XYZ file of C-alpha atoms in Angstrom:
407
model
C -1.193 -108.920 21.946
C 1.804 -110.490 20.191
C 4.981 -107.874 19.219
C 7.428 -109.029 16.660
C 10.393 -109.433 18.056
C 12.248 -106.731 15.709
C 10.098 -103.804 17.491
C 12.871 -103.375 20.493
C 15.810 -103.419 17.777
C 14.338 -100.523 15.519
C 13.300 -98.386 17.964
C 15.993 -98.920 21.048
C 19.003 -96.339 20.407
C 20.399 -96.208 23.981
C 20.273 -98.586 26.682
C 17.959 -96.707 28.881
C 14.840 -98.682 29.810
C 11.965 -98.920 27.165
C 8.314 -98.799 28.342
C 5.825 -100.691 26.452
C 2.382 -99.642 27.523
C -0.875 -101.707 26.904
C -4.506 -101.102 27.252
C -7.941 -102.707 27.512
C -11.187 -100.788 27.628
C -14.331 -101.637 27.240
C -16.028 -97.913 27.005
C -16.513 -97.594 23.394
C -18.067 -93.326 23.957
C -14.667 -92.390 24.312
C -13.961 -93.183 20.363
C -17.291 -92.167 18.876
C -16.982 -91.284 14.811
C -19.592 -89.541 12.689
C -20.782 -92.749 12.054
C -21.198 -93.956 15.576
C -19.929 -97.245 14.096
C -20.325 -100.264 15.997
C -17.190 -102.493 17.650
C -17.118 -106.630 18.548
C -18.010 -106.448 21.870
C -17.281 -102.741 22.261
C -13.220 -104.255 23.269
C -10.867 -101.765 22.249
C -7.050 -102.999 23.070
C -4.233 -100.075 22.894
C -0.372 -100.269 22.708
C 1.957 -97.511 22.760
C 5.711 -97.119 23.246
C 6.340 -94.319 25.641
C 8.246 -91.602 23.475
C 7.669 -93.314 19.835
C 5.818 -93.455 17.304
C 6.031 -96.790 16.108
C 4.914 -97.168 12.370
C 5.704 -99.426 9.002
C 7.180 -102.428 11.034
C 8.315 -105.023 9.327
C 6.555 -107.667 11.196
C 3.239 -106.696 12.106
C 1.465 -106.967 15.603
C -0.985 -109.016 15.861
C -4.236 -108.850 18.460
C -6.771 -111.560 19.137
C -10.861 -110.346 19.646
C -12.379 -113.634 21.176
C -15.992 -113.555 20.359
C -19.184 -115.593 20.508
C -20.764 -114.022 17.466
C -21.489 -115.255 13.842
C -19.115 -113.677 11.702
C -18.609 -113.549 8.364
C -15.454 -112.231 5.919
C -17.287 -108.814 5.261
C -19.367 -108.700 8.332
C -16.316 -108.034 10.908
C -12.751 -105.867 9.975
C -9.852 -105.184 11.630
C -9.030 -100.624 12.498
C -7.505 -98.330 14.006
C -8.138 -95.116 15.884
C -7.261 -92.126 14.284
C -7.163 -88.586 15.568
C -9.040 -86.118 13.759
C -7.101 -83.098 12.431
C -7.919 -80.516 14.429
C -8.713 -80.696 18.504
C -11.887 -81.044 19.181
C -12.816 -82.825 15.899
C -13.962 -85.697 15.875
C -11.929 -89.225 14.784
C -12.149 -92.128 12.986
C -11.615 -96.402 12.018
C -9.491 -96.372 9.543
C -8.371 -100.320 8.499
C -5.403 -99.057 6.716
C -2.593 -100.817 7.238
C -4.336 -103.889 9.114
C -5.803 -107.302 7.452
C -8.357 -109.151 9.435
C -8.617 -112.910 10.125
C -11.593 -115.382 10.682
C -10.616 -117.994 12.944
C -12.898 -120.029 15.001
C -14.576 -117.955 17.458
C -11.110 -115.670 17.245
C -10.976 -112.054 14.908
C -7.170 -111.854 14.210
C -5.669 -108.646 13.695
C -2.198 -108.176 11.920
C -1.283 -104.645 12.004
C 2.181 -102.740 11.145
C 1.752 -99.891 13.578
C 0.820 -99.216 17.343
C -1.942 -97.414 18.606
C -5.537 -98.412 19.769
C -7.446 -101.310 17.890
C -10.875 -102.841 17.357
C -13.154 -104.932 15.390
C -15.794 -102.923 13.460
C -18.663 -104.379 12.989
C -20.557 -103.556 9.263
C -23.869 -103.764 9.838
C -25.042 -101.618 6.627
C -25.159 -102.942 2.887
C -22.677 -104.133 0.895
C -19.498 -101.780 0.370
C -19.365 -99.446 -3.397
C -15.974 -100.898 -5.235
C -13.885 -97.590 -5.304
C -13.061 -97.210 -8.784
C -16.688 -97.367 -10.047
C -17.774 -94.852 -6.831
C -14.826 -92.157 -8.365
C -16.758 -92.445 -11.854
C -20.364 -92.695 -10.244
C -19.564 -89.856 -8.986
C -18.311 -87.878 -11.903
C -21.663 -88.830 -13.658
C -23.486 -87.976 -11.159
C -22.719 -84.633 -10.877
C -22.449 -83.705 -14.673
C -25.966 -85.283 -14.855
C -27.532 -83.538 -12.089
C -25.595 -80.118 -13.417
C -27.371 -80.884 -17.022
C -30.606 -81.740 -15.831
C -30.772 -78.880 -13.270
C -30.382 -76.151 -15.960
C -32.440 -78.009 -18.755
C -35.361 -78.042 -16.027
C -35.341 -74.367 -15.306
C -34.511 -73.400 -18.874
C -37.466 -75.196 -19.428
C -39.327 -73.475 -16.421
C -38.564 -70.154 -17.686
C -39.700 -70.662 -21.574
C -42.983 -71.992 -20.265
C -43.292 -68.266 -17.913
C -42.017 -66.700 -20.733
C -44.902 -68.732 -22.779
C -48.367 -66.850 -23.898
C -50.216 -70.575 -24.248
C -50.150 -71.705 -20.708
C -53.355 -70.249 -18.955
C -55.765 -73.266 -19.093
C -52.838 -76.165 -19.708
C -53.254 -77.839 -16.203
C -51.298 -81.017 -17.849
C -48.176 -78.703 -18.272
C -48.883 -76.560 -15.638
C -48.274 -80.893 -13.954
C -45.235 -81.227 -15.465
C -43.337 -77.738 -14.482
C -44.201 -78.351 -10.835
C -42.460 -81.680 -11.357
C -39.518 -80.596 -13.002
C -39.987 -77.785 -10.153
C -39.310 -80.723 -7.835
C -36.586 -82.002 -9.870
C -34.762 -78.811 -10.089
C -34.501 -78.737 -6.086
C -33.727 -82.247 -6.199
C -30.675 -81.932 -7.864
C -28.995 -78.768 -6.858
C -29.064 -79.757 -3.209
C -27.946 -83.172 -4.609
C -25.117 -81.534 -5.906
C -24.628 -79.447 -2.342
C -24.961 -82.549 -0.240
C -21.507 -83.942 -0.912
C -19.154 -80.810 -0.613
C -21.411 -78.686 2.108
C -20.923 -82.513 4.049
C -16.689 -81.709 4.168
C -17.739 -78.263 5.951
C -18.382 -80.262 9.397
C -21.164 -77.585 10.125
C -23.575 -80.202 11.959
C -26.696 -77.366 11.261
C -25.557 -76.645 7.537
C -25.229 -80.574 7.151
C -28.706 -81.483 8.464
C -30.670 -78.207 7.010
C -28.786 -79.706 3.858
C -29.985 -83.822 4.081
C -33.557 -82.347 5.166
C -34.244 -79.874 2.254
C -32.481 -82.901 -0.749
C -35.228 -85.359 1.193
C -37.854 -82.986 1.123
C -37.471 -82.489 -3.039
C -37.060 -86.443 -3.769
C -40.404 -86.363 -1.713
C -42.008 -83.869 -4.005
C -40.450 -85.717 -6.743
C -42.497 -88.689 -5.894
C -45.266 -87.056 -5.473
C -45.210 -84.930 -8.225
C -44.938 -87.839 -10.301
C -47.649 -90.126 -8.511
C -49.527 -86.667 -9.460
C -48.671 -87.079 -13.327
C -50.053 -90.779 -13.264
C -53.111 -89.476 -11.166
C -53.815 -87.072 -14.141
C -53.438 -89.040 -16.638
C -54.997 -91.398 -15.527
C -58.217 -88.564 -15.458
C -58.039 -87.475 -18.416
C -57.332 -90.783 -20.687
C -58.798 -93.925 -18.101
C -61.635 -91.689 -16.921
C -62.375 -89.018 -19.715
C -65.721 -87.671 -19.049
C -67.765 -85.934 -16.499
C -64.629 -85.173 -14.797
C -64.032 -81.481 -12.339
C -62.237 -80.625 -9.792
C -62.463 -77.287 -8.840
C -58.960 -75.417 -8.521
C -57.605 -78.601 -9.785
C -54.299 -77.485 -10.047
C -53.555 -75.372 -6.949
C -54.796 -78.839 -5.156
C -52.597 -80.793 -6.346
C -49.988 -78.333 -5.471
C -50.819 -78.425 -1.647
C -50.435 -82.082 -2.051
C -47.383 -81.846 -4.137
C -45.396 -79.316 -2.047
C -47.639 -79.582 1.100
C -47.595 -83.547 2.018
C -43.441 -83.930 2.083
C -43.024 -80.678 3.816
C -45.310 -81.977 6.457
C -43.273 -85.321 6.596
C -39.417 -83.198 6.460
C -40.898 -80.879 9.312
C -42.324 -83.864 11.465
C -39.096 -85.523 11.802
C -36.651 -82.437 12.368
C -39.228 -81.724 15.350
C -39.666 -84.773 16.364
C -35.979 -86.941 15.276
C -33.928 -83.927 13.836
C -31.265 -86.381 14.513
C -32.268 -88.097 11.583
C -29.980 -86.006 9.200
C -26.649 -85.564 9.309
C -23.300 -86.885 7.407
C -24.034 -90.108 6.200
C -20.994 -92.149 5.213
C -20.701 -93.911 1.330
C -18.548 -97.341 2.507
C -16.094 -98.467 -0.136
C -14.102 -101.714 0.003
C -10.971 -100.260 1.150
C -12.955 -99.548 4.134
C -11.748 -96.215 4.998
C -11.062 -94.101 1.604
C -15.147 -93.872 2.115
C -17.212 -90.726 0.288
C -19.693 -88.479 2.358
C -22.557 -86.680 1.724
C -25.279 -84.875 3.834
C -28.134 -86.797 3.994
C -29.952 -89.809 6.192
C -27.822 -90.912 9.033
C -26.580 -95.138 9.273
C -28.833 -94.582 12.368
C -31.821 -93.484 11.427
C -31.830 -95.826 8.262
C -35.592 -96.909 9.179
C -36.770 -93.400 8.513
C -35.002 -94.252 4.818
C -36.724 -97.208 4.337
C -40.071 -96.332 5.323
C -40.011 -92.985 3.856
C -37.821 -93.226 1.090
C -38.312 -96.283 -0.357
C -41.741 -97.663 1.363
C -42.982 -94.623 -0.888
C -40.848 -94.794 -3.816
C -42.147 -98.503 -4.579
C -46.346 -97.825 -3.862
C -45.451 -94.560 -6.497
C -43.344 -97.009 -9.171
C -46.263 -99.614 -8.341
C -48.549 -97.287 -9.425
C -47.148 -95.320 -11.664
C -46.663 -98.899 -13.743
C -49.884 -100.136 -13.473
C -51.260 -96.703 -15.193
C -48.182 -96.751 -18.042
C -49.225 -100.885 -18.712
C -52.929 -99.104 -19.346
C -51.415 -96.428 -21.387
C -49.984 -98.448 -23.851
C -52.637 -100.919 -24.489
C -54.921 -98.553 -24.445
C -52.376 -97.284 -27.451
C -52.246 -100.752 -29.152
C -55.655 -100.983 -29.335
C -56.683 -97.512 -30.762
C -53.400 -98.198 -33.454
C -54.916 -101.882 -34.413
C -57.977 -100.164 -36.034
C -56.114 -97.979 -37.980
C -53.212 -98.955 -40.760
C -50.113 -98.876 -39.997
C -48.005 -95.583 -40.235
C -44.510 -95.241 -39.621
C -45.303 -91.696 -38.118
C -47.718 -92.656 -36.163
C -45.138 -95.495 -34.627
C -42.884 -92.949 -34.001
C -45.455 -90.610 -32.078
C -46.696 -93.485 -30.055
C -42.541 -94.089 -28.970
C -42.440 -90.581 -27.910
C -45.296 -90.709 -25.561
C -44.013 -93.981 -24.789
C -40.684 -93.223 -23.819
C -41.900 -89.543 -21.850
C -44.347 -91.060 -19.835
C -41.650 -93.295 -18.574
C -39.777 -90.293 -17.228
C -42.685 -88.229 -16.350
C -44.018 -91.334 -14.397
C -40.846 -92.052 -12.593
C -40.535 -95.671 -13.746
C -36.771 -95.409 -14.080
C -36.331 -94.964 -10.515
C -37.224 -99.394 -10.218
C -33.531 -99.862 -11.144
C -33.382 -98.911 -7.380
C -34.413 -102.127 -6.206
C -32.356 -104.075 -8.756
C -29.156 -103.313 -6.185
C -28.528 -106.911 -5.454
C -25.990 -109.503 -6.651
C -24.982 -109.424 -10.443
C -27.226 -106.850 -11.088
C -25.695 -104.315 -8.220
C -22.809 -102.959 -10.899
C -24.984 -103.092 -13.480
C -28.191 -101.514 -11.651
C -25.697 -98.260 -10.328
C -24.207 -97.787 -13.868
C -27.764 -97.493 -15.611
C -29.539 -95.705 -12.632
C -26.889 -92.600 -12.173
C -26.890 -92.111 -15.904
C -30.713 -92.679 -16.480
C -32.406 -90.843 -13.519
C -29.378 -88.168 -12.881
C -30.424 -86.730 -16.423
C -33.459 -87.507 -15.951
C -34.654 -83.237 -16.280
C -32.638 -83.381 -19.127
C -35.115 -85.879 -20.942
C -38.518 -84.618 -20.162
C -37.238 -81.571 -21.221
C -36.443 -82.880 -24.429
C -39.898 -84.318 -24.466
C -41.672 -81.606 -23.987
C -39.787 -79.183 -26.588
C -40.881 -82.591 -28.971
C -44.379 -82.550 -27.972
C -44.622 -78.730 -27.850
C -43.104 -78.186 -31.498
C -45.549 -81.103 -32.945
C -49.130 -80.902 -30.856
C -51.471 -83.625 -30.860
C -54.797 -82.356 -31.879
C -56.491 -85.434 -30.087
C -54.368 -85.117 -26.796
C -55.929 -81.187 -26.906
C -59.090 -82.329 -26.958
C -58.897 -84.918 -24.290
C -56.783 -82.286 -22.497
C -59.769 -79.307 -23.153
C -62.473 -82.479 -21.756
C -60.148 -82.389 -18.489
C -60.327 -78.555 -17.796
C -63.268 -77.483 -18.455
């Protein structure tokens, strides 16, 4: 550690002796934050000036951390330890007032204050630009609120309708809207409840949020399966207690997965940090923790990938069938409009817009974040519009196909 000459004149107000205390620690368990952050070699260096709080130095304090690891400018950052707001509450690592410089085998930290210093290893994905995160958060809040309201109103309208007894397709749509309603509600709650600092409340919210997400994916897969039976198999299809069995799968399998995680690995759920490029002004939500990302990639990303792939195959097959059917008819603008509405509606029902989640890399990251946030936060609203459109203008051919399925 190197201390600037200006340190002594600024804080020495008398001829009394001044004590500069330097500490070296290799026990990161004493400095654990909510993120369970990883430190370079677990090295922590501290410096304090007895009876003085040293801040806003004109010349920085220099701290060198030697290592034999392969690092780049984005994987390691100089930080200092910031105490929690209350006694007993967890503190956090903060990079404010510290600059990071990389040399051969050395990380040089230049900070304008004295405290405990370390080098934080950033093993997560690329941080989000703070200027982008704020509008994305606002869009998500507005979009999810609109979708939740639209989904709930559509379900209530359906329940109040007298024409619902044998319409299995509409029942499947309502279950999907119910799952989307839960997903939007728990997503809206996940941010505010993260600041409550209640482990069990945050863990419960995160568990319900993942349950809602898995239910959405399952019901989207069921939409694709039902469409396959309705339009591709068409004849000789009869499943006893069809909707009841679909509900057991759509709501039961996600519940089994989440309950199993809570029993065998409950620490999976908790506070999740969304890192920004500032390194310290991060957003938080109740979700899967950073130390359980294997669950996220296997259960969420993997399951979503399989569901989207299956439904995209179904969607392409349906589009080919429509094209083949219309090729034998005279071109009619009204028919083309109805086909366009059908394809757009199926795109929402089958969740193929969620495929944008797999384009979050390189130059596609910012456009992907914007498009994914706008489209999928309003997914429930889009399905509501589509459902109202097809109910106002029923298609005789589609009702015939539905009757064949539900006999």
